[in-house]
Amino acid sequence: GFMSWLLSGDHLHEAPFVAAGRAAAFPATCLLTILAGIASWRSLDRAGSRHVVFANLATVGRIVIGFFGCAVGLFGLIFAPRNANEFKEAIQNMGGSPWSIAAASPDIIRFRGDVTWGVRDALEKALASNPNARRLELDSPGGYVNEALAVTAVVEQHSLSTVVRGRCASACTEIFVAGKERILESAGQLGFHRTRGITWDVSPYETKKSDDQVAQQFRGHGLTEAFIHRALGVPSNQMWYPSAEELLAAGVITAGPAMRPAMMN
């Protein structure tokens, strides 16, 4: 239904100007609904003064208007932060995407930037155009958990290896861990913390659900329980950058700086 569609964020796969228009329509619709309710209330006041029957009907009408007015106000209050974030992102994307995906060589696809809506689709298109690609090079501060998990499905489907030469943090690590081989170069860093909501309207239940999804994904790729517990225990406003030795021992990487010759085979 509408609510699941809104919460999923799938509508943000649209062109930026369409997403911006849709986001702007939300407060406009709420405002028009409230104004219509006020106008109807005043009309019922005038009608109720004519006769006792009209007065009774007007009272019922005002109760109905009051109920729906409260419902619209509550709905707007709950979704206003999410809607504002979507509008801001759509406006920013009009000047260019906050990420890029391109072929660095016949066998390497390079992703840079934030993990936001549309990355999964762009990766699928890049792989379709470069069928010999076997590695995905990552350089990202993180982004949306749901989109990162969608990207991991593509990485797994194509049996891609993942490589980090710079920084891969937060939601980016979910993509990295999905790699067939997981390679960390000498200057590379992997940063971990627990998930966080985009806006204040995300409930603790939703945050825990996201943490559980990430834990399940990490577990499915062989990471140790001790590492998963520590990584998802880091507050969302902090970042933990484990050493290459810690990452190798926990099964996060299959090749690190000291293993570079083997990595190149």
Coordinates of C-alpha atoms in Angstrom, one line a residue:
G1 CA 0.0 0.0 0.0
F2 CA 0.8 3.7 0.1
M3 CA 2.5 3.6 3.6
S4 CA 4.8 0.7 2.7
W5 CA 5.8 2.5 -0.5
L6 CA 6.5 5.7 1.4
L7 CA 8.5 4.1 4.1
S8 CA 10.5 1.9 1.6
G9 CA 11.9 5.0 -0.2
D10 CA 11.4 3.3 -3.6
H11 CA 9.9 6.5 -4.9
L12 CA 13.3 8.2 -4.6
H13 CA 14.5 6.1 -7.5
E14 CA 12.6 8.7 -9.6
A15 CA 14.3 11.6 -11.4
P16 CA 15.4 14.3 -8.8
F17 CA 12.9 16.9 -10.1
V18 CA 10.0 14.3 -9.8
A19 CA 11.1 13.3 -6.3
A20 CA 11.3 17.0 -5.3
G21 CA 7.9 17.7 -6.7
R22 CA 6.4 14.7 -4.9
A23 CA 8.1 15.8 -1.6
A24 CA 6.8 19.4 -2.1
A25 CA 3.3 18.1 -2.7
F26 CA 3.1 16.5 0.7
P27 CA 3.1 19.7 2.9
A28 CA 1.0 21.4 0.2
T29 CA -1.7 18.7 0.5
C30 CA -1.6 18.8 4.3
L31 CA -2.0 22.6 4.2
L32 CA -4.9 22.5 1.7
T33 CA -6.6 19.8 3.7
I34 CA -6.4 21.9 6.9
L35 CA -7.6 25.1 5.1
A36 CA -10.5 23.1 3.6
G37 CA -11.4 21.9 7.1
I38 CA -11.3 25.4 8.5
A39 CA -13.6 26.6 5.7
S40 CA -16.0 23.7 6.3
W41 CA -16.1 24.4 10.0
R42 CA -17.0 28.0 9.5
S43 CA -19.7 27.0 7.0
L44 CA -21.2 24.6 9.5
D45 CA -21.2 27.3 12.1
R46 CA -23.3 29.5 9.8
A47 CA -25.6 26.7 8.9
G48 CA -26.1 25.6 12.5
S49 CA -27.5 29.0 13.5
R50 CA -30.5 28.5 11.2
H51 CA -32.4 25.7 12.9
V52 CA -31.9 23.2 15.7
V53 CA -31.7 20.3 13.2
F54 CA -29.0 22.0 11.3
A55 CA -27.3 22.8 14.6
N56 CA -27.2 19.1 15.5
L57 CA -25.9 18.1 12.1
A58 CA -23.3 20.9 12.3
T59 CA -22.1 19.6 15.6
V60 CA -21.6 16.1 14.1
G61 CA -19.8 17.7 11.1
R62 CA -17.5 19.6 13.4
I63 CA -16.6 16.4 15.3
V64 CA -15.8 14.7 12.0
I65 CA -13.7 17.6 10.8
G66 CA -11.9 17.8 14.2
F67 CA -11.1 14.1 14.1
F68 CA -9.7 14.2 10.5
G69 CA -7.9 17.5 11.3
C70 CA -6.1 15.9 14.2
A71 CA -5.3 12.8 12.0
V72 CA -3.8 15.0 9.2
G73 CA -1.8 17.1 11.7
L74 CA -0.4 13.9 13.4
F75 CA 0.4 12.4 10.0
G76 CA 2.2 15.6 8.9
L77 CA 4.1 15.8 12.2
I78 CA 5.3 12.2 12.0
F79 CA 6.4 12.4 8.3
A80 CA 7.6 16.0 8.1
P81 CA 11.3 15.2 9.0
R82 CA 11.5 12.3 6.5
N83 CA 9.8 14.4 3.9
A84 CA 12.1 17.4 4.4
N85 CA 15.1 15.0 4.1
E86 CA 13.8 13.6 0.8
F87 CA 13.1 17.1 -0.6
K88 CA 16.6 18.3 0.4
E89 CA 18.2 15.2 -1.2
A90 CA 16.2 15.6 -4.4
I91 CA 17.3 19.3 -4.7
Q92 CA 20.9 18.3 -4.1
N93 CA 20.7 15.6 -6.7
M94 CA 19.5 18.1 -9.3
G95 CA 23.1 19.4 -9.4
G96 CA 24.5 16.0 -9.9
S97 CA 24.5 12.7 -8.1
P98 CA 26.3 12.4 -4.8
W99 CA 27.9 9.2 -6.1
S100 CA 29.5 7.8 -9.2
I101 CA 29.8 4.4 -10.7
A102 CA 32.1 3.8 -13.7
A103 CA 34.4 1.2 -15.2
A104 CA 38.0 1.8 -14.0
S105 CA 39.2 -1.0 -16.3
P106 CA 37.6 -4.0 -18.1
D107 CA 37.5 -6.0 -14.9
I108 CA 37.0 -3.3 -12.3
I109 CA 33.9 -1.1 -11.5
R110 CA 34.6 1.8 -9.2
F111 CA 32.0 3.3 -6.8
R112 CA 32.6 6.6 -5.1
G113 CA 30.3 8.7 -2.9
D114 CA 27.3 8.2 -0.7
V115 CA 25.2 5.1 -0.7
T116 CA 21.9 6.6 -1.6
W117 CA 18.9 5.6 -3.7
G118 CA 19.8 4.5 -7.2
V119 CA 23.2 3.0 -6.5
R120 CA 21.9 -0.5 -7.0
D121 CA 20.3 0.3 -10.3
A122 CA 23.4 2.1 -11.5
L123 CA 25.6 -0.9 -10.5
E124 CA 23.4 -3.3 -12.4
K125 CA 23.6 -1.1 -15.5
A126 CA 27.4 -0.8 -15.2
L127 CA 27.8 -4.6 -14.9
A128 CA 25.5 -5.0 -18.0
S129 CA 27.8 -2.7 -19.9
N130 CA 31.0 -4.4 -18.6
P131 CA 30.2 -8.1 -18.4
N132 CA 33.9 -8.9 -17.7
A133 CA 33.9 -6.9 -14.4
R134 CA 35.0 -9.1 -11.5
R135 CA 35.8 -6.5 -8.9
L136 CA 34.0 -3.6 -7.2
E137 CA 36.3 -0.9 -5.8
L138 CA 34.7 1.1 -3.0
D139 CA 35.3 4.6 -1.6
S140 CA 32.4 5.8 0.5
P141 CA 31.6 7.3 3.9
G142 CA 28.4 5.2 4.0
G143 CA 24.7 6.0 3.5
Y144 CA 21.3 4.2 3.6
V145 CA 21.3 0.7 5.0
N146 CA 18.4 -0.5 2.8
E147 CA 20.2 0.6 -0.4
A148 CA 23.5 -0.9 0.8
L149 CA 21.7 -4.2 1.4
A150 CA 20.2 -4.0 -2.1
V151 CA 23.7 -3.5 -3.5
T152 CA 25.0 -6.5 -1.7
A153 CA 22.5 -8.7 -3.5
V154 CA 24.0 -7.5 -6.8
V155 CA 27.5 -8.1 -5.6
E156 CA 26.6 -11.6 -4.5
Q157 CA 24.7 -12.4 -7.7
H158 CA 27.7 -11.5 -9.9
S159 CA 30.3 -13.0 -7.5
L160 CA 32.2 -9.8 -7.4
S161 CA 35.3 -9.3 -5.3
T162 CA 35.4 -6.0 -3.3
V163 CA 38.5 -3.7 -3.0
V164 CA 39.1 -0.7 -0.7
R165 CA 42.0 1.6 -1.4
G166 CA 40.7 4.6 0.5
R167 CA 37.9 4.7 3.1
C168 CA 34.8 2.5 3.3
A169 CA 32.7 3.2 6.3
S170 CA 29.3 2.7 7.8
A171 CA 26.8 1.2 5.2
C172 CA 29.7 0.9 2.7
T173 CA 31.1 -2.0 4.8
E174 CA 27.9 -4.0 4.2
I175 CA 28.7 -3.9 0.5
F176 CA 32.4 -4.7 1.1
V177 CA 31.6 -7.8 3.2
A178 CA 29.4 -9.2 0.4
G179 CA 32.5 -9.6 -1.8
K180 CA 33.7 -13.0 -3.0
E181 CA 37.2 -11.9 -2.1
R182 CA 37.5 -8.9 0.2
I183 CA 40.7 -7.0 -0.3
L184 CA 42.0 -4.1 1.8
E185 CA 44.9 -2.1 0.3
S186 CA 47.7 -0.6 2.5
A187 CA 46.0 2.8 2.7
G188 CA 42.5 1.4 3.0
Q189 CA 40.3 1.8 6.1
L190 CA 37.1 0.1 7.1
G191 CA 34.9 2.0 9.5
F192 CA 32.1 0.4 11.6
H193 CA 29.3 1.5 13.9
R194 CA 25.7 0.7 14.6
T195 CA 23.0 1.8 12.2
R196 CA 21.1 5.1 12.6
G197 CA 17.9 6.6 11.3
I198 CA 17.8 9.4 8.8
T199 CA 15.4 11.5 10.9
W200 CA 14.0 11.5 14.5
D201 CA 10.8 9.8 13.4
V202 CA 12.7 6.5 13.1
S203 CA 11.8 4.3 16.1
P204 CA 14.2 2.3 18.2
Y205 CA 12.4 -0.8 16.9
E206 CA 13.3 0.2 13.3
T207 CA 16.9 0.9 14.3
K208 CA 17.2 -2.5 16.0
K209 CA 15.7 -4.2 12.9
S210 CA 18.4 -2.5 10.8
D211 CA 21.1 -3.7 13.2
D212 CA 19.8 -7.2 13.0
Q213 CA 19.7 -7.1 9.2
V214 CA 23.3 -6.0 9.1
A215 CA 24.4 -8.6 11.7
Q216 CA 22.7 -11.3 9.7
Q217 CA 24.5 -10.1 6.5
F218 CA 27.8 -10.1 8.3
R219 CA 27.2 -13.5 9.8
G220 CA 26.3 -14.9 6.5
H221 CA 29.7 -14.0 5.1
G222 CA 31.6 -15.6 7.9
L223 CA 32.4 -12.7 10.3
T224 CA 33.0 -13.8 13.9
E225 CA 30.2 -13.1 16.4
A226 CA 32.7 -11.2 18.6
F227 CA 33.5 -8.8 15.8
I228 CA 29.8 -8.3 14.9
H229 CA 28.9 -7.6 18.5
R230 CA 31.7 -5.0 18.8
A231 CA 31.1 -3.4 15.4
L232 CA 27.4 -2.9 16.1
G233 CA 28.0 -1.8 19.6
V234 CA 29.8 1.4 18.5
P235 CA 27.5 4.4 18.9
S236 CA 26.2 5.8 15.6
N237 CA 27.9 9.1 16.1
Q238 CA 31.3 7.4 16.4
M239 CA 33.4 5.2 14.1
W240 CA 35.7 2.2 14.8
Y241 CA 38.5 1.5 12.3
P242 CA 39.9 -1.9 13.1
S243 CA 43.5 -2.8 12.2
A244 CA 44.2 -5.1 9.2
E245 CA 45.2 -7.8 11.6
E246 CA 41.8 -7.5 13.5
L247 CA 39.9 -7.6 10.2
L248 CA 41.7 -10.6 8.9
A249 CA 41.3 -12.5 12.2
A250 CA 37.5 -11.7 12.2
G251 CA 37.1 -12.9 8.6
V252 CA 36.2 -9.4 7.3
I253 CA 39.0 -9.3 4.8
T254 CA 40.4 -12.2 2.8
A255 CA 43.5 -10.3 1.7
G256 CA 45.3 -7.3 3.3
P257 CA 48.4 -5.2 2.7
A258 CA 50.8 -8.0 3.8
M259 CA 49.1 -10.4 1.4
R260 CA 49.2 -8.2 -1.7
P261 CA 51.2 -10.6 -3.9
A262 CA 48.6 -13.4 -3.3
M263 CA 45.8 -10.8 -3.9
M264 CA 47.1 -10.1 -7.4
N265 CA 46.8 -13.7 -8.5

